[in-house]
XYZ file of C-alpha atoms in Angstrom:
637
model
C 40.022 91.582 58.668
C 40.939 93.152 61.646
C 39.629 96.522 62.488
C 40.726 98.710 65.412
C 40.174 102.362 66.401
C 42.433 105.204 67.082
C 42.087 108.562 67.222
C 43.983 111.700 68.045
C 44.307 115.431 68.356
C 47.902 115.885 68.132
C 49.705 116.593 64.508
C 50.767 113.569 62.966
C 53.721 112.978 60.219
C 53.666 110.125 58.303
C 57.039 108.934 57.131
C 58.021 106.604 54.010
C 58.470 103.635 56.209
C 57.235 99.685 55.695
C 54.413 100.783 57.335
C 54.027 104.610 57.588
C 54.755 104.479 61.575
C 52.463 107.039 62.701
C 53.717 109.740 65.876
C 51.074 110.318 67.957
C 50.685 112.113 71.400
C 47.316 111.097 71.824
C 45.718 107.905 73.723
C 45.022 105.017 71.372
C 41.807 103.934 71.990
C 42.389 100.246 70.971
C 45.572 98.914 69.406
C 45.297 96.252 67.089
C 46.976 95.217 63.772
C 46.290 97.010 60.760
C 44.931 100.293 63.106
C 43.291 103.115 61.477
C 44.764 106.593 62.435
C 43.314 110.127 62.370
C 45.291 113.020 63.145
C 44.358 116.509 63.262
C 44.720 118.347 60.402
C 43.415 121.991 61.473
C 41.042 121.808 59.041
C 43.127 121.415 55.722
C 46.604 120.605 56.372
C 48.442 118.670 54.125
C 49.326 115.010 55.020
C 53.114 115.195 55.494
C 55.106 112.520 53.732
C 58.782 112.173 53.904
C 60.250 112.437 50.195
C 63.303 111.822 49.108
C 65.429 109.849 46.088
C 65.311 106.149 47.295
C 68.717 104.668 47.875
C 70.414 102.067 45.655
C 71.525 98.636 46.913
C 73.965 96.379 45.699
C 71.275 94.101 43.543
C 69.627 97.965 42.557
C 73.026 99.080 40.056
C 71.930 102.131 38.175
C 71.218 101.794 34.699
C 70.108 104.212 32.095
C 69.468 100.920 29.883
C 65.598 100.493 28.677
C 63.940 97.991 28.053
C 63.200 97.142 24.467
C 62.921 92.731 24.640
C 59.722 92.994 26.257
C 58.628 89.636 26.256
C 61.277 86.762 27.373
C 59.097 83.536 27.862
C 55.366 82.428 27.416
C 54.840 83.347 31.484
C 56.857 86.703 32.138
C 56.714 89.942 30.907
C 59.410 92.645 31.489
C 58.854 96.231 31.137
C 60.103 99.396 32.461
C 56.702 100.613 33.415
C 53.629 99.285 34.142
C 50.075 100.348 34.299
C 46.723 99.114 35.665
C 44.031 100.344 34.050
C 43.190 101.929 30.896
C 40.709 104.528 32.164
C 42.017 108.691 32.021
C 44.677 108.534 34.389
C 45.999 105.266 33.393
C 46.216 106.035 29.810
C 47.656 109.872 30.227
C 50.640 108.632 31.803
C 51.292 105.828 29.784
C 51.446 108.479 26.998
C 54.134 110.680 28.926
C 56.687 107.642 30.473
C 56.264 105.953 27.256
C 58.773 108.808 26.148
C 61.321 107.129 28.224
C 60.719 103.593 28.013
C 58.512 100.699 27.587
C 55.613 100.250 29.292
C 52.275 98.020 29.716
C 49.109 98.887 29.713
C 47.182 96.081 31.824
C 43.315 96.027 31.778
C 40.745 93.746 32.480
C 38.426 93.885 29.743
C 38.138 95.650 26.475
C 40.618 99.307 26.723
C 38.139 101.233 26.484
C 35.645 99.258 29.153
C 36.786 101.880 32.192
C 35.070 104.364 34.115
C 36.282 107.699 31.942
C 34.125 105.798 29.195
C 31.082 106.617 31.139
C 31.554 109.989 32.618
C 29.137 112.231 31.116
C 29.337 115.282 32.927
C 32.893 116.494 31.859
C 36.247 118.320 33.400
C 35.770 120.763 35.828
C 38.032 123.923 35.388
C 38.946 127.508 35.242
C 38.829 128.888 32.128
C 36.970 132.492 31.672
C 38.007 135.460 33.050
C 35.043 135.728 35.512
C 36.584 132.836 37.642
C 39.297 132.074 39.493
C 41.150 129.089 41.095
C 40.361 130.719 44.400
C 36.834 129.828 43.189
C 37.234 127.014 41.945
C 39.198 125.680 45.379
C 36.201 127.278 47.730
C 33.583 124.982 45.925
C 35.983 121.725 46.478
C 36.727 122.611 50.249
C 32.768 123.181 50.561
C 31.395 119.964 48.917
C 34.021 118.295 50.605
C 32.999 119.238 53.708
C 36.074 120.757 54.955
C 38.232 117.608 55.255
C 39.900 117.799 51.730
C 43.857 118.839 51.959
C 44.160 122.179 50.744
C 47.564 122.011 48.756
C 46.260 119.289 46.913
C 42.973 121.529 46.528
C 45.536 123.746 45.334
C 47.869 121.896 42.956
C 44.657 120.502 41.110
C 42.856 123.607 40.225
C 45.984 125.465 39.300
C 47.313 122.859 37.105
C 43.735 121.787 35.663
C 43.510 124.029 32.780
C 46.568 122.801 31.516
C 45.938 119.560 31.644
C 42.765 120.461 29.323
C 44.481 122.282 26.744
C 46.742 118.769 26.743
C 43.658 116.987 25.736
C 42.409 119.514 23.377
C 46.023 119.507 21.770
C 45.938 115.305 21.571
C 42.474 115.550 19.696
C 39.796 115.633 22.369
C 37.017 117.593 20.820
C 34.817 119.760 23.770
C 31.731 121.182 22.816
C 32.208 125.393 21.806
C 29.213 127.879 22.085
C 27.804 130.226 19.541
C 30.820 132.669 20.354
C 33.622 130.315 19.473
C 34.551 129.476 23.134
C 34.634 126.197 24.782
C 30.897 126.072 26.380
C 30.990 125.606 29.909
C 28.371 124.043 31.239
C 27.433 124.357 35.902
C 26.850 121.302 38.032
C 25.838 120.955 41.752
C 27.961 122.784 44.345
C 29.902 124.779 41.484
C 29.667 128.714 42.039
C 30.178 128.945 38.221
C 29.795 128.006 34.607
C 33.118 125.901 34.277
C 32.881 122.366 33.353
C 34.285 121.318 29.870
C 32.323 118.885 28.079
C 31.491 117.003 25.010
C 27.355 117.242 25.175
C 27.266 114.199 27.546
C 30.197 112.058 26.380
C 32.471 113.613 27.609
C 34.668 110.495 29.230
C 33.884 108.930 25.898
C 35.743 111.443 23.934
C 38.737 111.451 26.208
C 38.659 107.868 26.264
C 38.662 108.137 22.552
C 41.571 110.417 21.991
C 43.812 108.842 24.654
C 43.370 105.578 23.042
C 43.688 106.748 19.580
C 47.490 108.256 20.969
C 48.319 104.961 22.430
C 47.667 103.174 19.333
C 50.119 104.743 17.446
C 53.084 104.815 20.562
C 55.573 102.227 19.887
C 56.533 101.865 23.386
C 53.160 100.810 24.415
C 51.779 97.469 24.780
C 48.280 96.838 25.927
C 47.131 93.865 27.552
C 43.553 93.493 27.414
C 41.212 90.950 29.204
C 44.031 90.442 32.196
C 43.292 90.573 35.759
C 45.329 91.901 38.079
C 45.722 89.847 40.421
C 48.414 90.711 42.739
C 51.132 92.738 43.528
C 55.020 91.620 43.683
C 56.376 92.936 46.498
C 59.323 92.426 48.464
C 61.124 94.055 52.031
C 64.144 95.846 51.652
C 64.782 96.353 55.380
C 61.832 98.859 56.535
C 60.635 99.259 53.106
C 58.161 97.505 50.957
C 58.688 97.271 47.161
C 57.039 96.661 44.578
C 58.410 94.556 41.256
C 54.990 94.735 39.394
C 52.058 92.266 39.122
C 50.459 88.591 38.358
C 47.896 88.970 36.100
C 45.258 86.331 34.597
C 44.430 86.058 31.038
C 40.561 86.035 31.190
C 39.945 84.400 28.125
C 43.302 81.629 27.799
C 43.125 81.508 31.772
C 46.952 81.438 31.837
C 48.816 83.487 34.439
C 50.817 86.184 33.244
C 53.578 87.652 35.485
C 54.874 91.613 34.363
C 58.259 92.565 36.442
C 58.332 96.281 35.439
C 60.884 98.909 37.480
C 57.308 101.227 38.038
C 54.209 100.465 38.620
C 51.283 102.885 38.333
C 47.873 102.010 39.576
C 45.235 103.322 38.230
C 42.318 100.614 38.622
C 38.969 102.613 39.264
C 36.715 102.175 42.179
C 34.672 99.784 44.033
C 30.852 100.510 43.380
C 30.003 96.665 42.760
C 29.929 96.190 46.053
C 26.680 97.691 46.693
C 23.548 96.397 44.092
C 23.195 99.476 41.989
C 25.649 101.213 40.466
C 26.457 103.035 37.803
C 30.005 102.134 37.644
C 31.178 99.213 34.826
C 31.238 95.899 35.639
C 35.293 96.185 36.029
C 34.947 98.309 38.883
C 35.363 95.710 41.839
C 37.668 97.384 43.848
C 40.862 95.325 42.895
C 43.383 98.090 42.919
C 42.328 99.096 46.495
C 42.130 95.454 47.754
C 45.427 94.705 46.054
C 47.426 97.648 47.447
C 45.810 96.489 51.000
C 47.248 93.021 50.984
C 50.547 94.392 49.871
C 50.548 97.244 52.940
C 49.679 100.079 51.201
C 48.219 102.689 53.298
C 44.438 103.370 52.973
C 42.239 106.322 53.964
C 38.768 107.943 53.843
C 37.165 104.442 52.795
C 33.892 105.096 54.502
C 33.207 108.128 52.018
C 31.132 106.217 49.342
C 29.200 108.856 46.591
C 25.799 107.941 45.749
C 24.951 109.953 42.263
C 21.358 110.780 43.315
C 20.205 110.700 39.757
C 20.807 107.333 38.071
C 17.766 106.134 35.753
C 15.050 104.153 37.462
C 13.900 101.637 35.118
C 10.785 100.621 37.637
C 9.751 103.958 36.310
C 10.157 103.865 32.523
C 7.143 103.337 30.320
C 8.806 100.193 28.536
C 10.856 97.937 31.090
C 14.213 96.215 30.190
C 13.732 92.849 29.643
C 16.853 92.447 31.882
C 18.809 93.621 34.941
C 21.505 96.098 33.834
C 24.990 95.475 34.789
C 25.256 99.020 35.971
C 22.669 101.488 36.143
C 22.471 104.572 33.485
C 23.937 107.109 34.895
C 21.669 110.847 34.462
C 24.311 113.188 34.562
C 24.733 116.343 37.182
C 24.579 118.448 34.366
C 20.885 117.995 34.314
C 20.236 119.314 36.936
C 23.085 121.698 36.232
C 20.918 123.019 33.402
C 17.831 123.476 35.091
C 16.115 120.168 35.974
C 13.828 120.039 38.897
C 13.304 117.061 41.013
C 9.991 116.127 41.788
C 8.318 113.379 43.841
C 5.563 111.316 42.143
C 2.987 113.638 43.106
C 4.676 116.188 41.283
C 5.628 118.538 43.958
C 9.158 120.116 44.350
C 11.573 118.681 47.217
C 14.756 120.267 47.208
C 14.277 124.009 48.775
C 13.014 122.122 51.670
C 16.238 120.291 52.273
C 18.505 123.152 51.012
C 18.632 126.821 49.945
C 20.563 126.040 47.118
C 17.636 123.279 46.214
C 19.038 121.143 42.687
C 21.939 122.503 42.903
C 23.103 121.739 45.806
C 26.049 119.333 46.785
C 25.667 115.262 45.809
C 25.545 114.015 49.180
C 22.681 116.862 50.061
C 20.688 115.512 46.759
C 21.062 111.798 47.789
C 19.999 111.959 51.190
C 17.023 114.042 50.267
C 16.205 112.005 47.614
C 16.430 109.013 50.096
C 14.285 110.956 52.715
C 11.304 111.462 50.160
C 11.752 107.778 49.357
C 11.309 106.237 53.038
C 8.851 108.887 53.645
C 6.347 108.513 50.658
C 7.669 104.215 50.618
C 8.277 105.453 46.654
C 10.747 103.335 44.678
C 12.043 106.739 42.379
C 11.342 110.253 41.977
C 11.135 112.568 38.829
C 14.002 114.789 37.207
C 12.365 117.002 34.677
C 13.935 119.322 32.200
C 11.273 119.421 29.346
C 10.697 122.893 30.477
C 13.538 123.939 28.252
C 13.903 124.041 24.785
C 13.799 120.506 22.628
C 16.729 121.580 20.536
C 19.011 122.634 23.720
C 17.758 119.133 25.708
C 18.540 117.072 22.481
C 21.837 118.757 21.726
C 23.200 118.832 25.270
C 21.977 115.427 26.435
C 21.893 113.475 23.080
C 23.210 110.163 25.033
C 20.747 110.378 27.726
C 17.288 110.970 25.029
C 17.986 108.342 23.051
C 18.954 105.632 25.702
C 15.658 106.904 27.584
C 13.351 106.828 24.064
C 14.515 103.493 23.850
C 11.671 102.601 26.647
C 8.989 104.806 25.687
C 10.422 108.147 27.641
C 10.797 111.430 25.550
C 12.981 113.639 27.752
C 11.404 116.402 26.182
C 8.348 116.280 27.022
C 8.236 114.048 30.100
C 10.119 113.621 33.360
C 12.891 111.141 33.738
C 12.572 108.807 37.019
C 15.296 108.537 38.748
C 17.237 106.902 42.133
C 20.959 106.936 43.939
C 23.096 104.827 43.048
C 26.576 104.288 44.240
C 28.888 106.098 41.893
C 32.264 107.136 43.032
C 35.068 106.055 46.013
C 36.277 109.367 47.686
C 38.817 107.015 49.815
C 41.409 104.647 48.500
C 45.104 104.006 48.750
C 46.932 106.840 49.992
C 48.918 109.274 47.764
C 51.274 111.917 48.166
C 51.496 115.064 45.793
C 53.281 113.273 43.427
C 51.229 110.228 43.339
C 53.200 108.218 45.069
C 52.248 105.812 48.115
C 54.321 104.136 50.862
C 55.202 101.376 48.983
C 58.632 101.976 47.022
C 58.474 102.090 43.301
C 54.260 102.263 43.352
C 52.118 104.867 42.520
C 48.705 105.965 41.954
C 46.157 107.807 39.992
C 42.363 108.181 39.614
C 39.671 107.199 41.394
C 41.187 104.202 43.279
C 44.067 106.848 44.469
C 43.067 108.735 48.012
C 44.758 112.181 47.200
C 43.452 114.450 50.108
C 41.108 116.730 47.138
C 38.152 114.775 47.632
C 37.535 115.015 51.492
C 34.243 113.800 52.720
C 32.313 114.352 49.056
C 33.637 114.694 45.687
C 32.539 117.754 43.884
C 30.907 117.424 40.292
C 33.217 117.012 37.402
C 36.583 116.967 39.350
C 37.100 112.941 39.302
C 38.575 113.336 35.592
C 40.749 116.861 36.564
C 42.282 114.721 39.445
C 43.058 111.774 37.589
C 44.513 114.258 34.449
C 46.399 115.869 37.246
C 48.230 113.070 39.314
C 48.954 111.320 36.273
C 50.798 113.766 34.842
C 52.223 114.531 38.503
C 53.721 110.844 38.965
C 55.484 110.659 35.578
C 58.222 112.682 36.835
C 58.864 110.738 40.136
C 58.512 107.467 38.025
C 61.340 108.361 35.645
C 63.182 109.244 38.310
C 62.545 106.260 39.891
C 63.121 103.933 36.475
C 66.385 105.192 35.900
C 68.293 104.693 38.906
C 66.030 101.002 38.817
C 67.663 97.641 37.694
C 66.032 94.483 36.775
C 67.376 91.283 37.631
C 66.013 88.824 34.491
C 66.024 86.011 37.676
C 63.592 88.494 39.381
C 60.454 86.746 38.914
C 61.651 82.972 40.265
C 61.021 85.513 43.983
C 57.768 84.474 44.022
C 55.370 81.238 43.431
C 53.108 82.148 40.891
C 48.971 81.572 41.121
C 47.854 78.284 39.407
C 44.799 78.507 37.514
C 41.754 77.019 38.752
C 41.641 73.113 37.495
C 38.709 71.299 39.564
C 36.576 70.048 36.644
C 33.454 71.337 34.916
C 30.988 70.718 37.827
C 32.719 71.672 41.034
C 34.010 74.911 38.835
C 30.659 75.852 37.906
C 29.282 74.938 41.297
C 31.489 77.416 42.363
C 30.989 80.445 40.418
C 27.162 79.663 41.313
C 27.955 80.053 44.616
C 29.943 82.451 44.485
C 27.565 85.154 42.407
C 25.182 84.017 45.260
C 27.639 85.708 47.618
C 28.198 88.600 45.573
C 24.164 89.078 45.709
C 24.146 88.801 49.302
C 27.621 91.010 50.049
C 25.616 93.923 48.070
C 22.558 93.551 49.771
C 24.227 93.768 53.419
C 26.234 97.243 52.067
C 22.669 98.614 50.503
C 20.691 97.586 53.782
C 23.557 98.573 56.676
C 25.588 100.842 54.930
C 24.223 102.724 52.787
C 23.105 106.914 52.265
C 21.890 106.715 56.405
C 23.570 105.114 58.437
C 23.420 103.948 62.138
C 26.780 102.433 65.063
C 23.788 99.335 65.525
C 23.341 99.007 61.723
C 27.305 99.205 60.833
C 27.910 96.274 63.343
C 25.398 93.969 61.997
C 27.170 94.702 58.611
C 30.673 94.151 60.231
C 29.401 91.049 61.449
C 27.437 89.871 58.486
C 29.990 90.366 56.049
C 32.840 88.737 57.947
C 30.656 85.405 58.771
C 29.642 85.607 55.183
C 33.338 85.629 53.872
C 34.410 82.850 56.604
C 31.552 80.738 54.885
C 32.407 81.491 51.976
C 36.216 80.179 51.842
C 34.763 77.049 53.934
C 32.647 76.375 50.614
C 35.820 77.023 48.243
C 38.165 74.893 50.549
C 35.387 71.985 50.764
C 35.097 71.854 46.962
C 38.788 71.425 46.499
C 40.225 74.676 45.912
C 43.727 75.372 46.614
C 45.679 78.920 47.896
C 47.725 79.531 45.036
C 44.360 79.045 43.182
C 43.131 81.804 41.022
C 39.738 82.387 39.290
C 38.154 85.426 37.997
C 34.971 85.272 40.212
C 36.501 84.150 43.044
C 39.196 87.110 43.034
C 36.705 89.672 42.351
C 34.790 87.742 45.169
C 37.958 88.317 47.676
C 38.322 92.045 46.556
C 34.763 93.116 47.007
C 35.200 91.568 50.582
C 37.815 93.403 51.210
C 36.855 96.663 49.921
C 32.943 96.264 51.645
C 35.062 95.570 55.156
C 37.306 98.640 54.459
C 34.389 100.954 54.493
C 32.725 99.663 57.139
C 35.107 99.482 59.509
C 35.991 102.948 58.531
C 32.576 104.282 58.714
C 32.600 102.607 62.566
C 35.453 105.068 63.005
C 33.924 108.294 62.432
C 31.741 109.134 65.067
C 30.300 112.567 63.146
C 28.617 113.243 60.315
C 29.871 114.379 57.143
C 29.761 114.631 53.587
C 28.790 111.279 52.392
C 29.170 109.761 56.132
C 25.846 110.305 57.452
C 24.764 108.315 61.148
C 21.499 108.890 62.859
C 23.985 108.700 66.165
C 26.062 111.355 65.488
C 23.964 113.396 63.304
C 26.239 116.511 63.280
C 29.791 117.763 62.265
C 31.749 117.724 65.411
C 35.223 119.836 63.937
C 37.386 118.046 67.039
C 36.949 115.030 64.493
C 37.792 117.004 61.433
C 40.431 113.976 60.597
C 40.989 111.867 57.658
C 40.601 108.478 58.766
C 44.053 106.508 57.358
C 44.470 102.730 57.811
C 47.902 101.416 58.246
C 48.814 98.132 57.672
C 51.548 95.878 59.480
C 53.150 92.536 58.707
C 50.652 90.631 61.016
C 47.524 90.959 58.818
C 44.565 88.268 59.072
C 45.979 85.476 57.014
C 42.691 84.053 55.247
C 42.636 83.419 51.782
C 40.938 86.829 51.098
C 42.861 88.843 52.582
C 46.876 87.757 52.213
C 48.878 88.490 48.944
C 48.290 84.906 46.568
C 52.651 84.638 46.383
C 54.996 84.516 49.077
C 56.950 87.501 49.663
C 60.615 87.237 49.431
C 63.548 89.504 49.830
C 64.544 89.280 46.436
């Protein structure tokens, strides 16, 4: 991947162009291909995008017409929408465009195998008379360190009770207190008791009650166990396009191409590419590496969130008898209620990292956490909430006693041991207020969606308002954007389609051995190099690692037969996580400051000159390895 620097202090407008031209006055420090732009902001101006109803060539006839033949042959798939993902965002929208046409929901395991599924926490927002959005946006801007863009700080905590009652109306059933009211429960870094929740299930319940809506929607079609793969895109003159996506049936292995008139990502994050996380095993960044290789703009990569309480199983009385897949997350509402971290000899950390001690933003926990760790050389420390009442622990954090009693750890009584672990992507693929990105015709939502709210660190409970929120936001824009859309049935024959992988038993399997060895290796360089602390000499040994590992890598697939229209499910996870690793370190090169979750021993303070979103804009020039080019050939359909 190529990586190059700019910077600037001059305001900057991005306009809807093939590749979001940026207009700078300042002095590019280095000018390569795909260079990464900052421009000031004054601390939280919005990004400026150019919006206006996309014009209608000759091969682009409007028609009112929807689609209701969804399926024409065993290899294509037409639809007037379609989604990626089946997490909160994905699923909300599906629910609202579904009104106006058919749509397909496209996810890579099981529907309800997402993210949302294992938020605990809850939904952040305002609803008691003794707060306010005003509030409500002073905690965001704070945790985010300043760099989060304040109309979007505005538009989601004005529009986030709303979006709640929606959920509560649909059948999502929040947990009430002894008065009748929805309880509201207080996390790290929120000045007040205002996060909806369902004990600690929450995403499970709203995972539950989406998908329970979607069952019964005619217009709906979900298409589980399908990777995406790719996005169809196409130029029309300046302007990229997008036609929908190449998908791959993980259990036939047969490549499945959906043409839709809109497509919505809404893919979650990227946490497998460090070692522990407490994201699912779907979350390999393929909505973020996709939208790269198709010219999306990308921004504020190098802002990974560490959750610094996921369970430590080198500290449980009974040990798994295997790895997890993701670690168990130990929600913020722990500590919310009144748990106290501890190191092992029992004594209380926090006030001496921060006045506001457990409570206290994510990226302060982590990195104080991480301190006592290197200090002490201790592989966990100890949460501990048995100080409250048994009947309040087991009711509020049923999920969390019983998966910890499982190994010999009564919550009640003793203290839970606990680590980091990577948790949530503040950056990804650059949206507008409406959801919408550079690329005509594709929009985003959710976690894999950079909307500006975020900034440098994501405050407790406000993934799932986001996601409720630029859902709902893009469905407008998309219908828009349907209507006045045609579909030529000839479409598809624009681009060669992937060809499953076909190299026999052996080389296959010597392969995907090779290929989880990479994976194990990949994770270890982003834990070591670039990780809670970071360091210029450290980043460049990742930078340098990881793209020597990749070039070996593709040598090994290349040598063994493998073809570039080839597709396999390790190996495109393998290419994503690549891409998404290199996206946050070259980003994380780029800020020379630190804050929020960006934290170098070289530039150990907040320098507010550099108060910038870093924003990576592609061009038509990208590295052309395997790993990093679109699988199709783009045509001008």
């Amino acid at each position: 991947m190529t990586t190059s620097v700019a910077s600037g202090s001059a305001n900057l407008q991005l306009q809807e162009t093939g590749c979001w031209r940026p207009y700078l006055s300042s002095r590019l420090i280095s000018q390569n291909c795909c260079q990464k732009f900052s421009w000031s902001s004054g601390g939280c101006k919005k990004l400026q995008i150019k919006r206006y109803h996309y014009p209608i060539t000759a091969t682009q006839r409007p028609s009112q017409a929807i689609i209701r033949s969804c399926i024409t042959d065993d290899s294509t798939k037409y639809f007037d929408f379609a989604v990626i993902g089946s997490g909160v965002a994905g699923l909300r929208y599906a629910l609202e465009v579904a009104k106006h046409g058919t749509v397909a929901i496209i996810t890579k395991a099981e529907p309800h195998e997402s993210s949302t599924n294992y938020a605990q926490g809850g939904v952040s927002a305002v609803l008691c008379s003794s707060d306010s959005v005003e509030s409500h946006m002073q905690d965001t801007i704070v945790a985010g360190a300043y760099l989060c863009d304040e109309e979007t700080v505005r538009v989601v905590c004005t529009e986030g009770p709303e979006r709640i009652r929606e959920l509560i109306a649909m059948g999502a059933s929040f947990d009430h207190g002894e008065d009748g009211n929805l309880h509201l429960a207080r996390e790290g870094g929120h000045s007040h008791h205002r996060i909806v929740h369902a004990a600690d299930m929450t995403g499970r319940e709203i995972e539950r009650a989406l998908l329970k809506a979607i069952e019964s929607d005619p217009n709906i079609s979900v298409f589980k166990h399908h990777f995406a793969i790719d996005l169809l895109t196409s130029q029309d003159g300046s302007e990229t396009v997008c036609h929908g996506i190449d998908t791959m049936n993980t259990k036939t292995f047969k490549v499945l191409r959906f043409i839709s008139k809109v497509t919505l990502l809404a893919s979650g994050g990227a946490g497998h590419i460090y070692p522990s996380t407490t994201n699912p095993s779907v979350a390999t960044g393929d909505g973020i590496a996709m939208a790269h290789r198709a010219q999306a703009v990308i921004s504020n990569m190098e802002f990974v969130q560490f959750h610094p309480t996921a369970l430590a199983d080198e500290g449980l009385p009974i040990k798994p008898l295997k790895a997890r897949e993701n670690a168990f997350l130990i929600t913020e509402a722990v500590r919310g209620d009144g748990g106290i971290l501890y190191n092992l000899d029992m004594e209380r950390f926090m006030p001496m990292y921060d006045e506001r001690a457990e409570l206290a933003p994510r990226d302060v926990v982590a990195r104080s956490i991480d301190d006592q760790l290197k200090r002490r050389n201790e592989k966990y420390v100890l949460l501990d909430i048995s100080h409250k009442a048994r009947d309040k622990i087991l009711s509020h954090f049923p999920n969390i006693a019983a998966e910890c009693l499982k190994y010999g750890l009564d919550i009640t009584r003793d203290p839970i041991p606990v680590v980091p672990a990577a948790h949530y992507m503040c950056g990804g693929v650059r949206a507008g207020l409406q959801g919408e990105t550079n690329i005509r015709g594709l929009y985003v939502a959710g976690e894999v969606a950079c909307t500006g709210l975020h900034g440098a660190n994501r405050l407790a409970s406000n993934s799932l308002l986001e996601a409720l929120v630029f859902a709902r936001r893009a469905v407008k824009p998309s219908i828009e954007h349907m209507k006045g859309s045609h579909i030529d049935q000839n479409v598809s024959r624009c681009w060669d389609p992937p060809i499953p992988v076909q190299l026999g038993c052996t080389i296959l399997n010597n392969i995907i051995k090779r290929t989880k060895e990479v994976r194990k290796e990949l994770k270890l360089i982003m834990w070591e190099y670039v990780g809670i602390v970071r360091s210029t000499t450290r980043l460049k040994t990742a930078e340098q690692r990881i793209g020597e590992l990749e070039l070996e890598w593709e040598a090994y697939l290349f040598q063994q037969g493998w073809e570039p229209t080839m597709v396999g499910l390790e190996a495109c996870e393998m290419r994503n996580l690549f891409c998404c690793a290199k996206l946050v370190v070259s980003s994380a090169l780029t800020r020379h400051e630190s804050r929020g979750l960006h934290y170098t021993v070289d530039f150990p303070h907040v320098d507010e000159q550099l108060r910038l979103p870093t924003i990576i804009v592609p061009c038509s020039t990208m590295n052309r390895t395997w790993s990093s080019r679109q699988l199709h050939k783009q045509q001008i359909c």
